[in-house]
Amino acid sequence: DQQVKQNSPSLSVQEGRISILNCDYTNSMFDYFLWYKKYPAEGPTFLISISSIKDKNEDGRFTVFLNKSAKHLSLHIVPSQPGDSAVYFCAATINQAGTALIFGKGTTLSVSS
Amino acid sequence: EAGVVQSPRYKIIEKKQPVAFWCNPISGHNTLYWYLQNLGQGPELLIRYENEEAVDDSQLPKDRFSAERLKGVDSTLKIQPAELGDSAVYLCASSLGAGDQETQYFGPGTRLLVL
């Protein structure tokens, strides 16, 4: 039973437009959420995170929104660039040092110029 | 600052052969993780170390998998004997281990193909 779900396997967006990647979770104990970006043949690279005490966190072109009541988070990329084309993983964990991350299956984002 | 280092990057072996992967975490990171990533899936934890102690190995198939982190720095993950289903990417990650809500940093992974 998947605790973190990314229901869209792929997303295609034009350069300059907004990319919205979605993630749902089932475990109400999760209180820290992260997005990782992965290029082929590389390991996941940390992108942005959000604590459950917040509903929004912004870093440059990347913004993560958290809706605890819906157990839903989303990653917004504005404006999208061709270099953003990668697989994006949503991950969640429980607020303890070193607890394992639970990952979704990933969404492949393709940004066309 | 150097990131998480893993070797080898790629490994092809025949089934029933042994194989070992090595990981050197970011300097000063006390917590080390080994994850397994199958094709089309997200990474899944195999084992977590706090310094040299394995504090979570509940997902490690102990009949064929073993791991060590003898001096609390680098770590080795071993499979003996390898099976066809072990073909996957093995990722190592590390974090400071100093508090809550820490970011885990991943290495490039070792891509294993078992023939």
Short mmCIF file of C-alpha atoms in Angstrom, two decimals:
data_model
loop_
_atom_site.label_atom_id
_atom_site.label_comp_id
_atom_site.label_asym_id
_atom_site.label_seq_id
_atom_site.Cartn_x
_atom_site.Cartn_y
_atom_site.Cartn_z
CA ASP A 1 0.00 0.00 0.00
CA GLN A 2 1.67 3.20 -1.20
CA GLN A 3 1.89 5.89 1.44
CA VAL A 4 3.09 8.54 -1.03
CA LYS A 5 1.43 8.72 -4.42
CA GLN A 6 2.31 10.63 -7.54
CA ASN A 7 -0.58 9.79 -9.81
CA SER A 8 0.74 11.50 -12.94
CA PRO A 9 3.62 9.50 -14.44
CA SER A 10 4.43 12.31 -16.86
CA LEU A 11 3.82 15.98 -17.57
CA SER A 12 4.65 18.04 -20.64
CA VAL A 13 4.92 21.83 -20.45
CA GLN A 14 6.11 24.56 -22.75
CA GLU A 15 9.08 26.69 -21.80
CA GLY A 16 8.05 29.76 -19.82
CA ARG A 17 4.78 28.24 -18.59
CA ILE A 18 4.03 26.91 -15.13
CA SER A 19 4.67 23.26 -14.23
CA ILE A 20 2.55 21.82 -11.43
CA LEU A 21 3.51 18.44 -10.00
CA ASN A 22 1.17 16.81 -7.51
CA CYS A 23 1.64 14.40 -4.64
CA ASP A 24 -0.78 12.77 -2.21
CA TYR A 25 -0.02 10.95 1.01
CA THR A 26 -2.00 8.70 3.31
CA ASN A 27 -0.02 8.66 6.56
CA SER A 28 -1.15 11.52 8.79
CA MET A 29 2.03 11.09 10.85
CA PHE A 30 4.14 12.54 8.03
CA ASP A 31 5.22 16.05 8.91
CA TYR A 32 8.16 16.81 6.66
CA PHE A 33 7.99 16.70 2.89
CA LEU A 34 10.68 17.00 0.26
CA TRP A 35 10.96 17.18 -3.51
CA TYR A 36 13.90 15.65 -5.31
CA LYS A 37 14.86 15.99 -8.93
CA LYS A 38 16.59 13.21 -10.81
CA TYR A 39 18.41 13.26 -14.12
CA PRO A 40 19.19 9.98 -15.93
CA ALA A 41 22.16 8.09 -14.51
CA GLU A 42 22.39 10.45 -11.51
CA GLY A 43 21.18 10.23 -7.96
CA PRO A 44 18.21 12.28 -6.71
CA THR A 45 19.08 15.91 -5.99
CA PHE A 46 17.33 17.78 -3.20
CA LEU A 47 15.15 20.59 -4.52
CA ILE A 48 12.90 22.01 -1.82
CA SER A 49 11.18 20.94 1.40
CA ILE A 50 8.31 21.97 3.63
CA SER A 51 7.42 21.34 7.23
CA SER A 52 3.85 20.53 8.21
CA ILE A 53 3.68 23.75 10.24
CA LYS A 54 3.78 25.70 7.00
CA ASP A 55 1.54 25.71 3.96
CA LYS A 56 3.97 27.25 1.50
CA ASN A 57 7.69 27.40 0.93
CA GLU A 58 9.33 29.25 -1.90
CA ASP A 59 12.83 29.09 -3.35
CA GLY A 60 13.39 31.02 -6.55
CA ARG A 61 11.34 29.49 -9.32
CA PHE A 62 10.20 26.62 -7.09
CA THR A 63 7.29 26.76 -4.66
CA VAL A 64 5.85 23.89 -2.66
CA PHE A 65 2.31 24.06 -1.29
CA LEU A 66 1.02 21.81 1.46
CA ASN A 67 -2.65 21.13 2.18
CA LYS A 68 -2.68 19.01 5.33
CA SER A 69 -6.42 18.51 5.44
CA ALA A 70 -6.36 17.05 1.95
CA LYS A 71 -3.04 15.28 2.52
CA HIS A 72 -1.82 16.85 -0.68
CA LEU A 73 1.22 18.78 -1.75
CA SER A 74 2.26 20.31 -5.02
CA LEU A 75 5.41 21.68 -6.58
CA HIS A 76 5.11 24.72 -8.82
CA ILE A 77 7.90 25.66 -11.21
CA VAL A 78 7.58 29.12 -12.73
CA PRO A 79 8.77 29.78 -15.35
CA SER A 80 9.62 26.30 -16.57
CA GLN A 81 12.90 25.86 -18.43
CA PRO A 82 14.14 23.02 -20.67
CA GLY A 83 16.77 22.20 -18.04
CA ASP A 84 13.96 21.37 -15.62
CA SER A 85 13.20 18.26 -17.67
CA ALA A 86 13.79 15.40 -15.23
CA VAL A 87 11.99 12.96 -12.96
CA TYR A 88 10.59 14.61 -9.83
CA PHE A 89 10.10 12.57 -6.68
CA CYS A 90 7.94 13.56 -3.78
CA ALA A 91 9.10 12.19 -0.41
CA ALA A 92 7.74 12.28 3.12
CA THR A 93 9.03 11.46 6.56
CA ILE A 94 8.11 11.60 10.23
CA ASN A 95 9.70 14.24 12.41
CA GLN A 96 12.61 12.31 13.85
CA ALA A 97 16.26 12.64 13.04
CA GLY A 98 17.36 10.22 10.38
CA THR A 99 13.99 8.66 9.67
CA ALA A 100 13.81 7.05 6.25
CA LEU A 101 12.17 8.92 3.42
CA ILE A 102 9.09 7.39 1.80
CA PHE A 103 9.10 8.18 -1.90
CA GLY A 104 6.45 8.35 -4.57
CA LYS A 105 7.04 6.72 -7.94
CA GLY A 106 8.01 9.99 -9.59
CA THR A 107 6.68 12.23 -12.34
CA THR A 108 8.66 12.76 -15.52
CA LEU A 109 8.56 16.43 -16.51
CA SER A 110 9.35 17.40 -20.09
CA VAL A 111 9.76 21.09 -20.85
CA SER A 112 9.83 21.91 -24.54
CA SER A 113 11.35 25.05 -25.99
CA GLU B 1 32.50 20.24 -0.71
CA ALA B 2 32.45 16.71 -2.11
CA GLY B 3 29.10 14.98 -2.27
CA VAL B 4 28.26 11.37 -1.55
CA VAL B 5 30.63 9.13 -3.48
CA GLN B 6 29.67 5.67 -4.69
CA SER B 7 31.53 3.00 -6.60
CA PRO B 8 31.31 1.29 -8.90
CA ARG B 9 28.84 3.23 -11.01
CA TYR B 10 27.88 0.18 -13.02
CA LYS B 11 28.21 -3.53 -12.40
CA ILE B 12 27.23 -6.52 -14.51
CA ILE B 13 27.43 -9.97 -12.95
CA GLU B 14 26.00 -13.41 -13.48
CA LYS B 15 23.40 -14.74 -11.09
CA LYS B 16 24.71 -16.52 -7.99
CA GLN B 17 27.85 -14.36 -8.02
CA PRO B 18 28.67 -12.03 -5.12
CA VAL B 19 28.81 -8.24 -5.54
CA ALA B 20 29.74 -5.34 -3.29
CA PHE B 21 29.01 -1.63 -3.42
CA TRP B 22 30.91 1.10 -1.63
CA CYS B 23 29.77 4.47 -0.33
CA ASN B 24 31.58 7.42 1.22
CA PRO B 25 29.16 9.94 2.72
CA ILE B 26 29.53 13.69 2.94
CA SER B 27 32.19 14.60 5.50
CA GLY B 28 30.70 15.07 8.94
CA HIS B 29 27.45 13.26 8.16
CA ASN B 30 26.71 10.74 10.88
CA THR B 31 23.69 9.10 9.29
CA LEU B 32 24.09 6.89 6.22
CA TYR B 33 21.34 5.20 4.23
CA TRP B 34 21.25 2.55 1.54
CA TYR B 35 18.23 2.70 -0.74
CA LEU B 36 17.14 0.39 -3.55
CA GLN B 37 15.48 1.84 -6.61
CA ASN B 38 13.72 -0.45 -9.06
CA LEU B 39 12.81 0.74 -12.53
CA GLY B 40 9.79 3.06 -12.48
CA GLN B 41 9.74 3.23 -8.70
CA GLY B 42 10.95 5.59 -6.03
CA PRO B 43 13.88 4.65 -3.77
CA GLU B 44 13.12 2.33 -0.86
CA LEU B 45 15.20 2.11 2.30
CA LEU B 46 17.32 -0.99 2.84
CA ILE B 47 19.30 0.03 5.91
CA ARG B 48 20.13 3.12 7.99
CA TYR B 49 23.23 3.69 10.07
CA GLU B 50 23.76 6.12 12.92
CA ASN B 51 27.56 6.26 13.02
CA GLU B 52 28.59 2.60 12.99
CA GLU B 53 25.30 1.25 14.35
CA ALA B 54 22.62 -0.15 12.05
CA VAL B 55 19.48 1.37 13.59
CA ASP B 56 16.98 0.29 10.93
CA ASP B 57 17.60 -2.81 8.83
CA SER B 58 14.04 -4.10 8.81
CA GLN B 59 13.83 -3.96 5.01
CA LEU B 60 17.19 -5.61 4.34
CA PRO B 61 16.83 -9.19 2.98
CA LYS B 62 19.26 -10.67 5.44
CA ASP B 63 19.50 -14.06 3.76
CA ARG B 64 21.58 -12.59 0.95
CA PHE B 65 22.25 -8.93 1.78
CA SER B 66 24.70 -7.61 4.32
CA ALA B 67 26.13 -4.19 5.10
CA GLU B 68 28.78 -2.70 7.32
CA ARG B 69 30.02 0.69 8.41
CA LEU B 70 32.91 -0.31 10.61
CA LYS B 71 34.45 3.06 11.45
CA GLY B 72 31.28 5.09 11.14
CA VAL B 73 32.36 6.71 7.89
CA ASP B 74 32.24 4.75 4.65
CA SER B 75 30.02 1.75 4.13
CA THR B 76 29.81 -1.40 2.04
CA LEU B 77 26.67 -3.20 0.89
CA LYS B 78 27.07 -6.79 -0.24
CA ILE B 79 24.83 -9.27 -2.03
CA GLN B 80 25.72 -12.96 -1.97
CA PRO B 81 24.50 -14.69 -4.02
CA ALA B 82 22.93 -12.24 -6.46
CA GLU B 83 19.60 -13.09 -8.11
CA LEU B 84 18.06 -11.80 -11.32
CA GLY B 85 15.58 -9.73 -9.32
CA ASP B 86 18.40 -7.81 -7.67
CA SER B 87 18.95 -5.83 -10.87
CA ALA B 88 18.30 -2.25 -9.78
CA VAL B 89 20.02 0.97 -8.77
CA TYR B 90 21.53 1.00 -5.29
CA LEU B 91 21.63 4.49 -3.83
CA CYS B 92 23.58 5.71 -0.85
CA ALA B 93 22.53 8.85 1.01
CA SER B 94 23.76 10.71 4.07
CA SER B 95 22.54 13.35 6.48
CA LEU B 96 24.03 15.19 9.44
CA GLY B 97 22.13 13.16 12.01
CA ALA B 98 22.02 16.18 14.30
CA GLY B 99 18.34 17.02 14.42
CA ASP B 100 14.87 16.72 12.99
CA GLN B 101 13.75 17.37 9.46
CA GLU B 102 17.14 16.91 7.92
CA THR B 103 17.81 16.77 4.24
CA GLN B 104 19.24 13.54 2.89
CA TYR B 105 21.82 13.89 0.12
CA PHE B 106 22.17 11.13 -2.43
CA GLY B 107 25.09 9.73 -4.34
CA PRO B 108 24.92 8.87 -8.05
CA GLY B 109 24.04 5.25 -7.37
CA THR B 110 25.38 1.91 -8.55
CA ARG B 111 23.42 0.37 -11.40
CA LEU B 112 23.48 -3.43 -11.04
CA LEU B 113 22.55 -5.83 -13.81
CA VAL B 114 22.34 -9.52 -12.94
CA LEU B 115 22.37 -11.86 -15.94
#
